[in-house]
Amino acid sequence: MTVENLEPEDVARRLAEGSVLLVDVREANEFALERIEGALLVPLSTFDPQALPDPEGRKMVFQCRSGARSTTAAVRCLDAGLACGSHMRGGILAWKAAGLPTLAGEPA
């Protein structure tokens, strides 16, 4: 299996529909500075594919700053035999370049 690359606009649409669980694999300090609304933080530094939450029927999509760490997370899942090998191409940088909104500060 190969990693599925999703464009930011597609991820944004799927988030709005509630069909995606977006998993941010950046570190907590990066997430605290800026994040995508609805993203769940699971840092790559402590990433365990077996400990991921149940996506409850949604597609799990990984996201990071530029796309490198999210690709790594997706590959680790595929290597572990899990069917969650999707990531957002270009990360939060591409998300912002597409004019999509981010949130600043710690989640409430």
Coordinates of C-alpha atoms in Angstrom, one line a residue:
M1 CA 0.0 0.0 0.0
T2 CA 1.1 3.6 -0.6
V3 CA 0.4 6.8 1.3
E4 CA -2.6 8.7 0.0
N5 CA -2.0 12.4 -0.6
L6 CA -4.9 14.7 0.1
E7 CA -5.1 18.3 -0.9
P8 CA -5.9 20.9 1.9
E9 CA -9.1 22.0 0.2
D10 CA -10.3 18.3 0.1
V11 CA -9.4 17.9 3.8
A12 CA -11.2 21.1 4.7
R13 CA -14.3 20.0 2.9
R14 CA -14.2 16.5 4.5
L15 CA -13.7 18.1 8.0
A16 CA -16.7 20.3 7.4
E17 CA -18.7 17.2 6.4
G18 CA -17.5 15.4 9.5
S19 CA -16.0 12.5 7.5
V20 CA -12.4 13.0 8.5
L21 CA -10.5 12.7 11.8
L22 CA -7.5 15.1 11.3
V23 CA -4.5 14.0 13.4
D24 CA -1.8 16.7 13.8
V25 CA 1.6 14.9 14.4
R26 CA 3.6 18.1 15.1
E27 CA 4.9 18.7 18.7
A28 CA 2.8 20.3 21.4
N29 CA 4.6 23.6 21.2
E30 CA 3.9 23.9 17.5
F31 CA 0.2 23.0 18.0
A32 CA -0.1 25.6 20.8
L33 CA 1.1 28.3 18.4
E34 CA -1.2 27.5 15.5
R35 CA -3.6 24.7 14.7
I36 CA -6.4 23.6 12.4
E37 CA -9.7 23.6 14.1
G38 CA -10.8 20.1 15.0
A39 CA -7.4 18.6 14.7
L40 CA -6.3 16.1 17.4
L41 CA -2.7 16.3 18.6
V42 CA -0.7 13.0 18.5
P43 CA 3.0 14.1 18.3
L44 CA 5.2 12.0 16.0
S45 CA 7.9 11.9 18.8
T46 CA 5.6 9.6 20.8
F47 CA 3.6 8.2 17.9
D48 CA 2.3 4.6 18.4
P49 CA -0.1 3.5 15.6
Q50 CA -1.7 1.0 18.0
A51 CA -2.6 3.8 20.4
L52 CA -4.5 5.9 17.9
P53 CA -8.1 6.7 18.7
D54 CA -10.9 5.0 17.0
P55 CA -11.9 7.3 14.1
E56 CA -15.5 6.2 14.5
G57 CA -16.3 5.7 10.9
R58 CA -14.3 8.7 9.7
K59 CA -11.2 8.7 7.5
M60 CA -8.0 9.3 9.5
V61 CA -5.8 11.9 7.9
F62 CA -2.4 12.9 9.3
Q63 CA -1.1 16.5 9.1
C64 CA 2.1 18.3 10.1
R65 CA 3.9 21.5 9.1
S66 CA 5.0 20.6 5.6
G67 CA 4.0 17.0 4.9
A68 CA 7.1 15.1 5.9
R69 CA 6.1 14.0 9.4
S70 CA 2.6 13.2 8.4
T71 CA 3.9 10.9 5.6
T72 CA 6.0 9.2 8.2
A73 CA 3.0 8.7 10.5
A74 CA 0.9 7.3 7.6
V75 CA 3.8 4.9 6.6
R76 CA 4.1 3.7 10.2
C77 CA 0.3 2.9 10.3
L78 CA 0.5 1.0 7.0
D79 CA 3.5 -0.9 8.2
A80 CA 1.5 -1.8 11.3
G81 CA -1.2 -3.2 9.1
L82 CA -3.7 -0.4 9.8
A83 CA -5.9 1.1 7.1
C84 CA -5.0 4.8 7.9
G85 CA -2.4 5.8 5.3
S86 CA -3.7 9.2 4.3
H87 CA -2.0 12.6 4.9
M88 CA -2.5 16.2 3.9
R89 CA 0.0 17.2 1.2
G90 CA 2.0 20.2 2.2
G91 CA 0.8 20.3 5.8
I92 CA -0.4 23.4 7.6
L93 CA 1.8 25.6 5.3
A94 CA -0.2 24.4 2.3
W95 CA -3.4 24.8 4.3
K96 CA -2.6 28.5 4.9
A97 CA -1.4 29.0 1.4
A98 CA -4.9 27.8 0.2
G99 CA -6.4 30.6 2.3
L100 CA -7.9 28.2 4.9
P101 CA -8.2 29.4 8.5
T102 CA -6.1 28.4 11.5
L103 CA -6.5 29.0 15.2
A104 CA -3.9 30.4 17.5
G105 CA -3.3 29.5 21.1
E106 CA -4.1 26.5 23.2
P107 CA -7.4 24.7 22.6
A108 CA -10.1 25.4 25.1

